């Protein structure tokens, strides 16, 4: 499968004077794990919404082989967005493709420690649990592209680490393209193949940096910290973004 | 809970006692005592007259209520979602909301004749704007986040409606149902009084001409009983069903 090209010339909201996104260009090689890093309010969520085709009001194109994009997209929103009137199980079942069985979802529920809560309604869950349900929902459809908008915010540290490990495990098992928005440089280095740094509004790409730490060494604090220090030294402008 | 039940039975008892006391004090046919009313009610039920007319009125109620709710939901959702259509039809809605019920009824009978469908139409026209306005408010307040979620996960239109939109409209539909039933009950009697030869409204009209208050009150009691039954047996369970997910 060839790369997905993202080329947004202009995107602006009626409520603001200047563009939210201007000349933003980068490519998503298939099956790569990309972290987007930028200051808050710079337009990262807007970018994800454009890629997910929730927002079609922009100048430019998102294409693959010169064609418009029609893949199966999993989107983990900043807030969980579960249907409060459906149980955890029903919320996940609703997104499954026809013929897909709930068995694989059971495994996911187990690894996220949600098996006992599967018949509960979202309002009876903690925010952390709801977030995990929304993560399972996105995994469940076996997406070609997975969009994640700061998905681990408000998870406690051990759970966040667990979910991060699960994410990588699933991704290695079944390769797909991941676009991951975060503020946390350490988290980004731990997860990504490539970091894309974004400028404040109007948003565009400042730099793209490959993370060349082998997957098996990603658990090592030293490797991650070393990479981070080097990065901040070589690209001092990154400091302003964080 | 038990105390509440005791209180509510006591208040009902007190109401009947006051009624009885006043009837005793006035001692006139214009205010019969509860005992007389119950006797008349029983006689009417046994003779089959009351069930027949109540049945006819109920049938009219169900038909006009269903039409008004279905049309009202469809139009209300459309206007709630589409701002331009809403801006255009808002004036019409205000006009229809403010036409007195009596005027619609008279016009329907004048234009279409003293027929059953004209009666139903009159009720529907009176009720429809209320349903539209209520449902429109619900449709305006639909959660955009959840709709985006549904688009992103490729929910079909039907699926989006059943799982995302309808549960959000449900409280508004219930509100429209309750106010609607109350309103239709009242209008339907006038419709029957003016242009039908059966139904509760017609009967009340007959008894009014005789100043037969005992019969009028007996029919009223039957009426209130039916409304309470609808509330307890149909609407309450629907509420319970719909709120079980709430905290």
PDB file of N, CA and C in Angstrom, chain A residues 11-18 20 57:
ATOM      1  N   UNK A  11      -7.153  26.024   5.999  1.00  0.00           N
ATOM      2  CA  UNK A  11      -8.351  25.616   6.728  1.00  0.00           C
ATOM      3  C   UNK A  11      -8.642  26.747   7.695  1.00  0.00           C
ATOM      4  N   UNK A  12      -9.827  27.330   7.577  1.00  0.00           N
ATOM      5  CA  UNK A  12     -10.121  28.316   8.599  1.00  0.00           C
ATOM      6  C   UNK A  12     -11.573  28.251   9.032  1.00  0.00           C
ATOM      7  N   UNK A  13     -11.798  28.608  10.271  1.00  0.00           N
ATOM      8  CA  UNK A  13     -13.152  28.604  10.812  1.00  0.00           C
ATOM      9  C   UNK A  13     -13.741  29.985  10.615  1.00  0.00           C
ATOM     10  N   UNK A  14     -15.042  30.038  10.440  1.00  0.00           N
ATOM     11  CA  UNK A  14     -15.702  31.327  10.215  1.00  0.00           C
ATOM     12  C   UNK A  14     -15.472  32.282  11.374  1.00  0.00           C
ATOM     13  N   UNK A  15     -15.291  31.713  12.561  1.00  0.00           N
ATOM     14  CA  UNK A  15     -15.203  32.566  13.745  1.00  0.00           C
ATOM     15  C   UNK A  15     -13.837  33.249  13.882  1.00  0.00           C
ATOM     16  N   UNK A  16     -12.841  32.761  13.153  1.00  0.00           N
ATOM     17  CA  UNK A  16     -11.511  33.370  13.299  1.00  0.00           C
ATOM     18  C   UNK A  16     -11.112  34.076  12.004  1.00  0.00           C
ATOM     19  N   UNK A  17     -10.188  35.011  12.152  1.00  0.00           N
ATOM     20  CA  UNK A  17      -9.762  35.790  10.985  1.00  0.00           C
ATOM     21  C   UNK A  17      -8.748  35.037  10.134  1.00  0.00           C
ATOM     22  N   UNK A  18      -7.731  34.523  10.813  1.00  0.00           N
ATOM     23  CA  UNK A  18      -6.671  33.890  10.013  1.00  0.00           C
ATOM     24  C   UNK A  18      -6.845  32.379   9.984  1.00  0.00           C
ATOM     25  N   UNK A  20      -6.445  28.404  10.469  1.00  0.00           N
ATOM     26  CA  UNK A  20      -6.063  27.513  11.550  1.00  0.00           C
ATOM     27  C   UNK A  20      -4.914  26.625  11.093  1.00  0.00           C
ATOM     28  N   UNK A  57     -14.565  20.916   5.106  1.00  0.00           N
ATOM     29  CA  UNK A  57     -14.533  22.311   4.708  1.00  0.00           C
ATOM     30  C   UNK A  57     -13.103  22.845   4.784  1.00  0.00           C
TER      31      UNK A  57
END
